[in-house]
mmCIF file of C-alpha atoms in Angstrom:
data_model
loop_
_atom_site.group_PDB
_atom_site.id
_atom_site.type_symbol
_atom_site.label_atom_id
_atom_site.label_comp_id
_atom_site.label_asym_id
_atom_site.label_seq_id
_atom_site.Cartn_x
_atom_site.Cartn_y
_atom_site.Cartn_z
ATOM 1 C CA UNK A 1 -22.880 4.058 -17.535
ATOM 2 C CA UNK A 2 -22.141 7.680 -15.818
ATOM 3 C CA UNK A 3 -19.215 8.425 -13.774
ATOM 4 C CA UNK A 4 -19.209 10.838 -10.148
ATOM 5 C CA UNK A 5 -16.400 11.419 -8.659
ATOM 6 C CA UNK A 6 -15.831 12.656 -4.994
ATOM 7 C CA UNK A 7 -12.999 14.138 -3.032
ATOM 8 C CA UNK A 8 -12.709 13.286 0.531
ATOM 9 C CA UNK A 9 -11.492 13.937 3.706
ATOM 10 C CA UNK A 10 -11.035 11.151 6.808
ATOM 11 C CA UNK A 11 -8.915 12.407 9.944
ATOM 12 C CA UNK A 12 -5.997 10.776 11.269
ATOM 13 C CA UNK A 13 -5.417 8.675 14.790
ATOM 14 C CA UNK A 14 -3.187 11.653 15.937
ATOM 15 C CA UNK A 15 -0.313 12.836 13.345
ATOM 16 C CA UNK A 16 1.387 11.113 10.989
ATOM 17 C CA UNK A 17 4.955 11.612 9.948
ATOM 18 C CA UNK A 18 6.613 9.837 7.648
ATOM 19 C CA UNK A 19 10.635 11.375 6.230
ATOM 20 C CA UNK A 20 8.847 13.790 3.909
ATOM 21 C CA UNK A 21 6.344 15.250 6.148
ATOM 22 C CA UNK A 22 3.466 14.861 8.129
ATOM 23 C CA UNK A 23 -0.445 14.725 7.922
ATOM 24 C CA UNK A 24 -3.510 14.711 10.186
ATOM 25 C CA UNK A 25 -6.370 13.634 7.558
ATOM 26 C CA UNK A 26 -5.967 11.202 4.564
ATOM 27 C CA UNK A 27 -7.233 12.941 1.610
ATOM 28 C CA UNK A 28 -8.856 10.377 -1.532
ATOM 29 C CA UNK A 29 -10.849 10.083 -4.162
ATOM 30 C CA UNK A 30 -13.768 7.901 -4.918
ATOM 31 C CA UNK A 31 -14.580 6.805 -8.495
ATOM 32 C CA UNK A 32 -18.725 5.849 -8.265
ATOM 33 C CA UNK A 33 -19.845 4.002 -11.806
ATOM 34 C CA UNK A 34 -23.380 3.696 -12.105
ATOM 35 C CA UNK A 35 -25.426 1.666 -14.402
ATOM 36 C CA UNK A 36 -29.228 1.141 -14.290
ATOM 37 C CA UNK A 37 -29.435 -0.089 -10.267
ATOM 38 C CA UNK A 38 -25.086 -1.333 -9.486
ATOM 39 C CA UNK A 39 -22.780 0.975 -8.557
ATOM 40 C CA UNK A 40 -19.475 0.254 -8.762
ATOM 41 C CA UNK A 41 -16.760 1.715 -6.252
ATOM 42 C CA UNK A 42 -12.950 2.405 -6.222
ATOM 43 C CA UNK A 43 -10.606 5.000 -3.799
ATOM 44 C CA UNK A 44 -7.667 5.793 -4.436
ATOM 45 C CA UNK A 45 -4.259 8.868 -2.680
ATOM 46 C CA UNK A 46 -2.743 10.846 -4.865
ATOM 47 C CA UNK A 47 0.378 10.867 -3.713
ATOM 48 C CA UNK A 48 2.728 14.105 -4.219
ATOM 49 C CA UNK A 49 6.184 11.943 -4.428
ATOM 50 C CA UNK A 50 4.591 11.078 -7.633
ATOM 51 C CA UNK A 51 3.265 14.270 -8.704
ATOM 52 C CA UNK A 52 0.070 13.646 -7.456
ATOM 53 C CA UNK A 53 -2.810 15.571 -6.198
ATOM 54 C CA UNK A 54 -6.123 15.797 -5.625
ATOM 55 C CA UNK A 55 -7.018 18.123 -8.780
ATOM 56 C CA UNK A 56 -4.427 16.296 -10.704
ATOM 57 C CA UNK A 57 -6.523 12.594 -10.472
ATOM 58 C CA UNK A 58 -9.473 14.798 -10.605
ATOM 59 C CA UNK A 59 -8.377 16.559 -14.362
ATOM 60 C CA UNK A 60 -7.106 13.250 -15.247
ATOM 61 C CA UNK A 61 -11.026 11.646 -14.541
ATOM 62 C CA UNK A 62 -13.216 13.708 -15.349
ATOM 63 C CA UNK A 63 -12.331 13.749 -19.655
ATOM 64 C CA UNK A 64 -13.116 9.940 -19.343
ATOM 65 C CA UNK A 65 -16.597 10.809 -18.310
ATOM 66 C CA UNK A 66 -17.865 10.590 -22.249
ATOM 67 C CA UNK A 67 -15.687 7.461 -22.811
ATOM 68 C CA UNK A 68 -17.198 5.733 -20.057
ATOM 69 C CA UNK A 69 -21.166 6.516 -21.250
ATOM 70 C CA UNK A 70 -20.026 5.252 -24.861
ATOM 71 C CA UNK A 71 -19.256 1.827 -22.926
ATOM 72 C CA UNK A 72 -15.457 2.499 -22.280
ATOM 73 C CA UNK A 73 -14.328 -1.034 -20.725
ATOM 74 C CA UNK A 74 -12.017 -1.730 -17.859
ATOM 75 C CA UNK A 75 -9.241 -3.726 -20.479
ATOM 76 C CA UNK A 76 -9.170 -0.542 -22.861
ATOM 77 C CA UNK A 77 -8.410 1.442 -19.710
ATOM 78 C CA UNK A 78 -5.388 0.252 -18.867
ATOM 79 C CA UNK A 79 -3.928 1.696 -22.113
ATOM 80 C CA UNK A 80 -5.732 5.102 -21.504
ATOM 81 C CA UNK A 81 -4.386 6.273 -18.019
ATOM 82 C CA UNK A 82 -0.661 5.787 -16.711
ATOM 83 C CA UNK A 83 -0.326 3.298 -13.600
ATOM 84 C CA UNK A 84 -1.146 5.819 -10.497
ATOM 85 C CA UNK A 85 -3.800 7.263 -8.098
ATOM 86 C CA UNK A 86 -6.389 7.427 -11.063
ATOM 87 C CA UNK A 87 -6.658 4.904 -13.070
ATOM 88 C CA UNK A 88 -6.538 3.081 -9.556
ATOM 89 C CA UNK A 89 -9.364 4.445 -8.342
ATOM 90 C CA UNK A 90 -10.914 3.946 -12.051
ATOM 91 C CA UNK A 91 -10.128 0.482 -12.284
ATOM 92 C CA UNK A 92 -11.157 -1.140 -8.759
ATOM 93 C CA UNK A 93 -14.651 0.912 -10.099
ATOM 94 C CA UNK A 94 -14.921 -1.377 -12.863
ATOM 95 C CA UNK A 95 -14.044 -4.655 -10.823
ATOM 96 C CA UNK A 96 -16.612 -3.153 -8.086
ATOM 97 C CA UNK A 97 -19.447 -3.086 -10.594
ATOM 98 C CA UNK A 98 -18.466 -6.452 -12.520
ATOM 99 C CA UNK A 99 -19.051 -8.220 -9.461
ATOM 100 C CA UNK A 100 -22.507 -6.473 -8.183
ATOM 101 C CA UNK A 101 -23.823 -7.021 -11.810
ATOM 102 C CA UNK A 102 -22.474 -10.611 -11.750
ATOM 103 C CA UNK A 103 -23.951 -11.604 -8.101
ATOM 104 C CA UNK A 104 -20.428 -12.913 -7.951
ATOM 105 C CA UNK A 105 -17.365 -12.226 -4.851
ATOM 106 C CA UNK A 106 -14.216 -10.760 -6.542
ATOM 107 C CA UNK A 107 -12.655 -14.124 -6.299
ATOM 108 C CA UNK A 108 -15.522 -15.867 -8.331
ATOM 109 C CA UNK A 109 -14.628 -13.078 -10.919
ATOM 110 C CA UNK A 110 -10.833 -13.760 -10.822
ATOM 111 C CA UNK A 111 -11.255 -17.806 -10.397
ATOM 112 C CA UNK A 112 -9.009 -18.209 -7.252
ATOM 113 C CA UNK A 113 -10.075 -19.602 -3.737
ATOM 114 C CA UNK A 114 -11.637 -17.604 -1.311
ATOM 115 C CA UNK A 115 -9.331 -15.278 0.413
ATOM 116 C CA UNK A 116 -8.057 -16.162 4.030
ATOM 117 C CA UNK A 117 -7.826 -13.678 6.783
ATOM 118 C CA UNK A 118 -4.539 -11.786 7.110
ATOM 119 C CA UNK A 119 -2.010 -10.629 9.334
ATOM 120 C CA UNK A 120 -1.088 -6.952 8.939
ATOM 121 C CA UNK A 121 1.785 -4.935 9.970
ATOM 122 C CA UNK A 122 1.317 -2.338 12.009
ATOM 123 C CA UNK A 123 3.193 1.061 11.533
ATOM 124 C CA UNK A 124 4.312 3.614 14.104
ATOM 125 C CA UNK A 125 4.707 7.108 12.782
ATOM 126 C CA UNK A 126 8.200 8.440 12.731
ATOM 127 C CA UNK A 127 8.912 10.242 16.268
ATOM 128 C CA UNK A 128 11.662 10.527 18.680
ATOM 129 C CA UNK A 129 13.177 7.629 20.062
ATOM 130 C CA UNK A 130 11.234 8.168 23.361
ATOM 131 C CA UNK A 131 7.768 8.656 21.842
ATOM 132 C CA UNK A 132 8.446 5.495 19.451
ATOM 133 C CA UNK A 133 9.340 3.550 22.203
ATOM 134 C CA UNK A 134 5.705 4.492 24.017
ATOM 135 C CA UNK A 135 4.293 3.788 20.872
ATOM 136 C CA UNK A 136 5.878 0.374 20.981
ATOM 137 C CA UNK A 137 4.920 -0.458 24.341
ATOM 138 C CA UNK A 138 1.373 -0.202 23.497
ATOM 139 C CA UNK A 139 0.933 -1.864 20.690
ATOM 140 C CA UNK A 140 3.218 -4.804 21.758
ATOM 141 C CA UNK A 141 0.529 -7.292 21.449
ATOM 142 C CA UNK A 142 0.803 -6.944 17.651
ATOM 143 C CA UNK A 143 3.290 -9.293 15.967
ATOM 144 C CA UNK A 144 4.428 -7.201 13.404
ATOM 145 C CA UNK A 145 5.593 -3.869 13.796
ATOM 146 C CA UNK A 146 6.856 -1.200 10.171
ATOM 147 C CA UNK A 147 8.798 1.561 11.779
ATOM 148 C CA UNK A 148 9.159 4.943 9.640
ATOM 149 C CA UNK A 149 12.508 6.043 9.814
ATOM 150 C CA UNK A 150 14.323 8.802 7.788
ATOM 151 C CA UNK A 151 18.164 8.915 8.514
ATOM 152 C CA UNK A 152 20.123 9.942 11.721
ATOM 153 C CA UNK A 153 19.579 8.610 14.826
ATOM 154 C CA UNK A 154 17.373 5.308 13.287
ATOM 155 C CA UNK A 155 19.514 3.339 15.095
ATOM 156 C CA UNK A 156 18.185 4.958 18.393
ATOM 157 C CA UNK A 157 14.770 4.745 16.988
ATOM 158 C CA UNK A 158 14.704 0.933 16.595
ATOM 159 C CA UNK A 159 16.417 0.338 19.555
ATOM 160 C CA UNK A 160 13.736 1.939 21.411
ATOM 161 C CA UNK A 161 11.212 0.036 19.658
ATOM 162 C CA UNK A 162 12.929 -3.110 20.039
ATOM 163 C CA UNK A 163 13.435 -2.201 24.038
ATOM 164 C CA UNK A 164 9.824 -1.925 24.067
ATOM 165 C CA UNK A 165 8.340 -4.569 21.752
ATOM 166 C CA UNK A 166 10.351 -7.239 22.258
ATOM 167 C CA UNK A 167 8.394 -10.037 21.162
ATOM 168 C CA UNK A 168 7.264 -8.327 18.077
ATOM 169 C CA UNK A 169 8.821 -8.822 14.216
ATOM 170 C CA UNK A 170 10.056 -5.731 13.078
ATOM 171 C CA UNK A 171 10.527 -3.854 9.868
ATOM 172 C CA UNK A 172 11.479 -1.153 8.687
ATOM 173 C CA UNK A 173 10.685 2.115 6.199
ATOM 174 C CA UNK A 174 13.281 4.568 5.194
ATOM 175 C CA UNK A 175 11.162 6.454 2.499
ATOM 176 C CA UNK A 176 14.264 6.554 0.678
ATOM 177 C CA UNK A 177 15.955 8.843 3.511
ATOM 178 C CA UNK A 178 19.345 7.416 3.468
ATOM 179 C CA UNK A 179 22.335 7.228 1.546
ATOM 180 C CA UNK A 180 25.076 4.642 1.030
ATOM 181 C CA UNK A 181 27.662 5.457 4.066
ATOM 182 C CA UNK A 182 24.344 5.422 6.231
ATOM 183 C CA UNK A 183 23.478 2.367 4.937
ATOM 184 C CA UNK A 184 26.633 0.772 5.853
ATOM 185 C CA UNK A 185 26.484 2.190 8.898
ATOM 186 C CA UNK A 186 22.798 1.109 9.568
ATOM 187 C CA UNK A 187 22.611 -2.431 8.507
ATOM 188 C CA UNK A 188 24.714 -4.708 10.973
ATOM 189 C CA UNK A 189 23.113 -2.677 13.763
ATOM 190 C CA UNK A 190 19.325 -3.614 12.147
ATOM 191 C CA UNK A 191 21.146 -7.144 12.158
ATOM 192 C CA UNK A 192 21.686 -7.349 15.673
ATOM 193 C CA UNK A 193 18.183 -5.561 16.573
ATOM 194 C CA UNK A 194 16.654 -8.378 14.409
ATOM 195 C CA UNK A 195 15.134 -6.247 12.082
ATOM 196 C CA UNK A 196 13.690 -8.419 9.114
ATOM 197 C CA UNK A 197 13.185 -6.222 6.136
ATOM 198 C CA UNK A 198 14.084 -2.981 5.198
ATOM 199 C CA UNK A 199 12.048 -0.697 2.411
ATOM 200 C CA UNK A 200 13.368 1.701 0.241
ATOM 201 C CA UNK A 201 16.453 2.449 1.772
ATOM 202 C CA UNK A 202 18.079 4.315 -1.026
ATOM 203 C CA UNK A 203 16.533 7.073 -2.981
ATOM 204 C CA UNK A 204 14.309 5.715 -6.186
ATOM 205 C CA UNK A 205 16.771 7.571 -9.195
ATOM 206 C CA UNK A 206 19.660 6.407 -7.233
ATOM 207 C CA UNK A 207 19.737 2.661 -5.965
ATOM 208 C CA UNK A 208 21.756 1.235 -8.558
ATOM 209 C CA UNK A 209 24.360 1.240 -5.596
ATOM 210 C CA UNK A 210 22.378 -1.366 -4.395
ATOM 211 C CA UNK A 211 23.961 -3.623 -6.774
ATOM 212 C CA UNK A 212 27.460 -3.776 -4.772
ATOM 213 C CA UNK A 213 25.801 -2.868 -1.419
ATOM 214 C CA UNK A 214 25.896 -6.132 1.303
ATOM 215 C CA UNK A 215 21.743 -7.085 1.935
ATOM 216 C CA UNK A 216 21.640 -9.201 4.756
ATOM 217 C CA UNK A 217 18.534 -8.472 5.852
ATOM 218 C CA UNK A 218 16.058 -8.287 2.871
ATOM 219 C CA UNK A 219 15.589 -5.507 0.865
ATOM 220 C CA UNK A 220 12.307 -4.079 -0.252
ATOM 221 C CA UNK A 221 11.418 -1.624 -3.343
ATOM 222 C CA UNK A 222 8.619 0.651 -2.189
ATOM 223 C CA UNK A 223 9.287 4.592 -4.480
ATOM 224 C CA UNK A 224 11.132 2.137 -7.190
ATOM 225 C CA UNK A 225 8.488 -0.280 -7.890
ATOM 226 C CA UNK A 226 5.377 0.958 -9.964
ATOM 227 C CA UNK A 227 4.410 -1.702 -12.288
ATOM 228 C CA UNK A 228 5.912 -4.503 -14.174
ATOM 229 C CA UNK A 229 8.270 -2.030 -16.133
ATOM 230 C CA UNK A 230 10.373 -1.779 -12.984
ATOM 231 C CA UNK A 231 10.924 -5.032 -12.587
ATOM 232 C CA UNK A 232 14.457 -5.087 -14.879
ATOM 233 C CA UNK A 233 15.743 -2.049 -12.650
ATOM 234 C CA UNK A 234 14.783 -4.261 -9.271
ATOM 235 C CA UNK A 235 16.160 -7.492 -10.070
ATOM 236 C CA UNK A 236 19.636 -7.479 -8.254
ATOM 237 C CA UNK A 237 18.884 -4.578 -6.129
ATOM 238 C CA UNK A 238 16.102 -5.586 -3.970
ATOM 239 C CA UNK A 239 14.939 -8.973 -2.737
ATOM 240 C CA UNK A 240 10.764 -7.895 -2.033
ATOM 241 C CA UNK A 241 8.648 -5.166 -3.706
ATOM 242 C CA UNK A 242 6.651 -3.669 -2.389
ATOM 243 C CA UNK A 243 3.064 -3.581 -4.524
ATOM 244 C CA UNK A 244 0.102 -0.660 -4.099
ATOM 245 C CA UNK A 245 -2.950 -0.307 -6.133
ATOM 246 C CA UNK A 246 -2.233 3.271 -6.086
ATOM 247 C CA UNK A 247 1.379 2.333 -7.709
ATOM 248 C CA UNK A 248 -0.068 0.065 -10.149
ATOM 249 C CA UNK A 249 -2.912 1.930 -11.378
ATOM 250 C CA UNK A 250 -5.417 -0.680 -9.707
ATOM 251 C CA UNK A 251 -5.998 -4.408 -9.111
ATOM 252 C CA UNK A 252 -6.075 -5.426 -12.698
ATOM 253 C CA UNK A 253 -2.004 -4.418 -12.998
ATOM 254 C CA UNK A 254 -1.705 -5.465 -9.168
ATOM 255 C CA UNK A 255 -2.263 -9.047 -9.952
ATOM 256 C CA UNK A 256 0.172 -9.127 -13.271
ATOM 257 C CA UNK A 257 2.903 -8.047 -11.118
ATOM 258 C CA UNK A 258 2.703 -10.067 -8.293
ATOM 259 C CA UNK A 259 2.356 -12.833 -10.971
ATOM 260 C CA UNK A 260 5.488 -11.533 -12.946
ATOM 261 C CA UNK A 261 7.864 -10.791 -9.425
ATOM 262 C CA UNK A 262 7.319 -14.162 -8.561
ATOM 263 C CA UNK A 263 7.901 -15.786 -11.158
ATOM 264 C CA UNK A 264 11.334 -14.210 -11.150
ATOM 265 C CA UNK A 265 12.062 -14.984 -7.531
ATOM 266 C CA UNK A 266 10.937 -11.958 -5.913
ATOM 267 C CA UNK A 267 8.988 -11.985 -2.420
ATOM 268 C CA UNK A 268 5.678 -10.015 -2.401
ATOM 269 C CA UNK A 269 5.100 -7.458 -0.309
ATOM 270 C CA UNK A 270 1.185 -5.909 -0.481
ATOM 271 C CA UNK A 271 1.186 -1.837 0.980
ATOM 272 C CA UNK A 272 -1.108 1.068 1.194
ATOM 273 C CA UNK A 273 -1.416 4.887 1.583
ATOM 274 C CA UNK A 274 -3.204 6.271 4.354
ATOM 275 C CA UNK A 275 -6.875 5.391 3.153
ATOM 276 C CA UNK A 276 -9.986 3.471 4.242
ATOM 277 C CA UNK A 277 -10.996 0.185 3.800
ATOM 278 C CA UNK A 278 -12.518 0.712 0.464
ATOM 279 C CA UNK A 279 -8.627 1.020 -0.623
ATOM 280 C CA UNK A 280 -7.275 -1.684 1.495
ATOM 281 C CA UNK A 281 -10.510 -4.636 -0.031
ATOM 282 C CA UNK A 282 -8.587 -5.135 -3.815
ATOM 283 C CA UNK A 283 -5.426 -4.892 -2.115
ATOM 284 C CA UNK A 284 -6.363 -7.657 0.328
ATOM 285 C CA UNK A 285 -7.109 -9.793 -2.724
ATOM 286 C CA UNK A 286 -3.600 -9.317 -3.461
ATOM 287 C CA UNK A 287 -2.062 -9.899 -0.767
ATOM 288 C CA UNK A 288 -3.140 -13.158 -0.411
ATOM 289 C CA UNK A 289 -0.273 -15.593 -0.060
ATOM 290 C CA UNK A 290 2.496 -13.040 0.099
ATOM 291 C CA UNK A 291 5.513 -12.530 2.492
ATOM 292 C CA UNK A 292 3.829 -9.571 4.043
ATOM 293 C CA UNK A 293 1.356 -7.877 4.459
ATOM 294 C CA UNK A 294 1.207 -3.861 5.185
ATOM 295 C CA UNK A 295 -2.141 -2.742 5.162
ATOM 296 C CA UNK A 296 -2.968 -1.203 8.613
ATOM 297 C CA UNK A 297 -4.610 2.101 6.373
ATOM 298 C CA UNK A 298 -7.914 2.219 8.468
ATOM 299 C CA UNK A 299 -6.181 1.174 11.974
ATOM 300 C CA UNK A 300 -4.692 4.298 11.811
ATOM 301 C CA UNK A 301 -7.515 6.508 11.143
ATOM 302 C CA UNK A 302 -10.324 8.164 13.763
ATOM 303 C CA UNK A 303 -12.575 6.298 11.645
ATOM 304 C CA UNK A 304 -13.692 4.447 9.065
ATOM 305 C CA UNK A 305 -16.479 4.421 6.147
ATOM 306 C CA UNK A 306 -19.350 2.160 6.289
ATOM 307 C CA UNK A 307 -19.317 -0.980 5.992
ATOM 308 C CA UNK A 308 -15.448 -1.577 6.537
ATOM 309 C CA UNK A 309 -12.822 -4.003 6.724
ATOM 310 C CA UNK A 310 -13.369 -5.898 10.228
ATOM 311 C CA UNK A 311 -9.865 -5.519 12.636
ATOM 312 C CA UNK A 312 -9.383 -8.559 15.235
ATOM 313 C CA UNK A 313 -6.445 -6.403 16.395
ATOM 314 C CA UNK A 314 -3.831 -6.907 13.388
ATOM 315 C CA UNK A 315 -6.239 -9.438 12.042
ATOM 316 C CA UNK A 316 -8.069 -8.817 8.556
ATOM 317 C CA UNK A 317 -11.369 -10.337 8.123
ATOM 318 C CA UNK A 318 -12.635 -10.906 4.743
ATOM 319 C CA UNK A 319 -14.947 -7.586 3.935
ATOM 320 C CA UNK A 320 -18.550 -8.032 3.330
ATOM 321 C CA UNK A 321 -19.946 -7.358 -0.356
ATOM 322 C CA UNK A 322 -21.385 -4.231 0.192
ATOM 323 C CA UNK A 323 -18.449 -2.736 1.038
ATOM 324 C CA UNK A 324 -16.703 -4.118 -2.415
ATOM 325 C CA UNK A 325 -16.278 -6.895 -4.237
#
């Protein structure tokens, strides 16, 4: 088995902003594993919050490339490479060339019944309350809306949204740009705007305050959930996590925590980074049968690799085997 790896550029629908910044093209890596006539996929974002880049998932690859010809598998892997970007990318590889070799869908390979369309979110880019509004207005056929927020004037922001979306559910994405008196001040306002979840309110090394905080609307743990070791810090903080392949370090962890939160009460949430569909096809196995479901990666992209994930609108199709799984 030999390993390439490719870095990769696809532009962005416009800008995106988000409370730490903003982007115009989603930059990813591709893991190809190749074996006599299969070859395997998996894409992964670095992501900087986490100390991520390009060259880092790039340094962290390329050593395995000897491992991998001397028949490294994908269970020994988990153990080599942290959760992240890489072993992500790494590990959705492996899954990607189990099932071409096996003539078999992903779900054959995991045992579970066939996936089911999905409903995604759909999330507008954090603007003024004006532009947000617009942004609202048309895209108020979809029923769910994520809003990126990052601290003052939120309250504005939704309330635009709201004004013009008024049919649609709405949630909500601090990127951990608040802090407790905003919070306080935040919530009943959300309340009465009928906001149904809010994500990552509170800054990831500091949401213990969460603890004492009122929730009533749920909470979700985006920057504080990686991989099943979070789960004792989230328990009584949050009431949802929220779970990425690029978090978890790819589907095979993916699954064990969704498994694990729920089987401690916690809702399931299944996100994405700005990426193409060859990202959002493991993490539309997870999301299967979850509370919601935040994959809109490719609907908000100029375009899209080939074959992709077919869009009704917010709609998911199931993907077709070529493009994974």
């Amino acid at each position: 088995m030999q390993m390439k790896l490719l870095d990769q550029s696809w532009p962005i629908r416009g800008t995106f902003t988000i409370s730490r910044g903003s982007r115009t093209h989603a930059k990813v890596v591709v893991v190809e594993l190749h074996q006599g006539s299969y070859v395997g996929r998996g894409e992964c974002v670095p992501y900087a919050r986490y100390g991520e880049s390009i060259e880092s998932v790039l340094a962290e690859l390329a050593p395995l490339a000897v491992q991998i010809e001397a028949g490294l598998t994908r269970r020994q892997l988990q153990s080599l490479l942290p959760a992240g970007a890489a072993r992500n990318a790494l590990d959705c590889a492996f899954w990607d060339l189990e099932c071409k070799q096996s003539g078999q869908r992903i779900w054959q390979r995991l045992e579970i019944a066939e996936p089911a369309p999905l409903v995604t979110a759909f999330t507008l880019s954090l603007d003024t309350p004006e532009r947000m509004q617009q942004a609202a207005i048309e895209n108020a056929h979809r029923p769910l809306l994520k809003l990126k927020l990052a601290g003052e004037g939120d309250v504005e922001r939704v309330a635009a949204v709201r004004a013009g979306s008024p049919d649609a559910r709405i949630i909500v994405d601090a990127n951990e740009g608040w802090d407790e008196a905003l919070y306080l001040k935040m919530v009943p306002e959300l309340v009465k705007l009928g906001v149904e979840m809010i994500e990552q309110p509170l800054p990831a090394d500091n949401d213990a305050a969460l603890e004492h905080l009122p929730r009533p609307i749920t909470l979700c743990a985006d920057e504080s959930c990686h991989d099943r070791s979070s789960l004792p810090n989230i328990i009584g903080r949050y009431d949802m996590i929220n779970i990425k392949t690029d978090k978890t370090g790819g589907l095979t962890e993916a699954l064990a925590l969704k498994a694990e939160a729920e089987k401690v009460g916690l809702q399931v949430m299944v996100g994405c980074m700005l990426a193409t569909s060859l990202a959002m096809a493991p993490a539309f196995m997870v999301a299967q049968n979850t509370q919601v479901v935040d994959l809109d990666g490719p609907l908000l992209l100029a375009e899209d690799r080939q074959p992709c994930i077919a869009f009704d609108e917010s709609k998911m199709n199931v993907y077709p085997a070529a493009l994974w799984g």
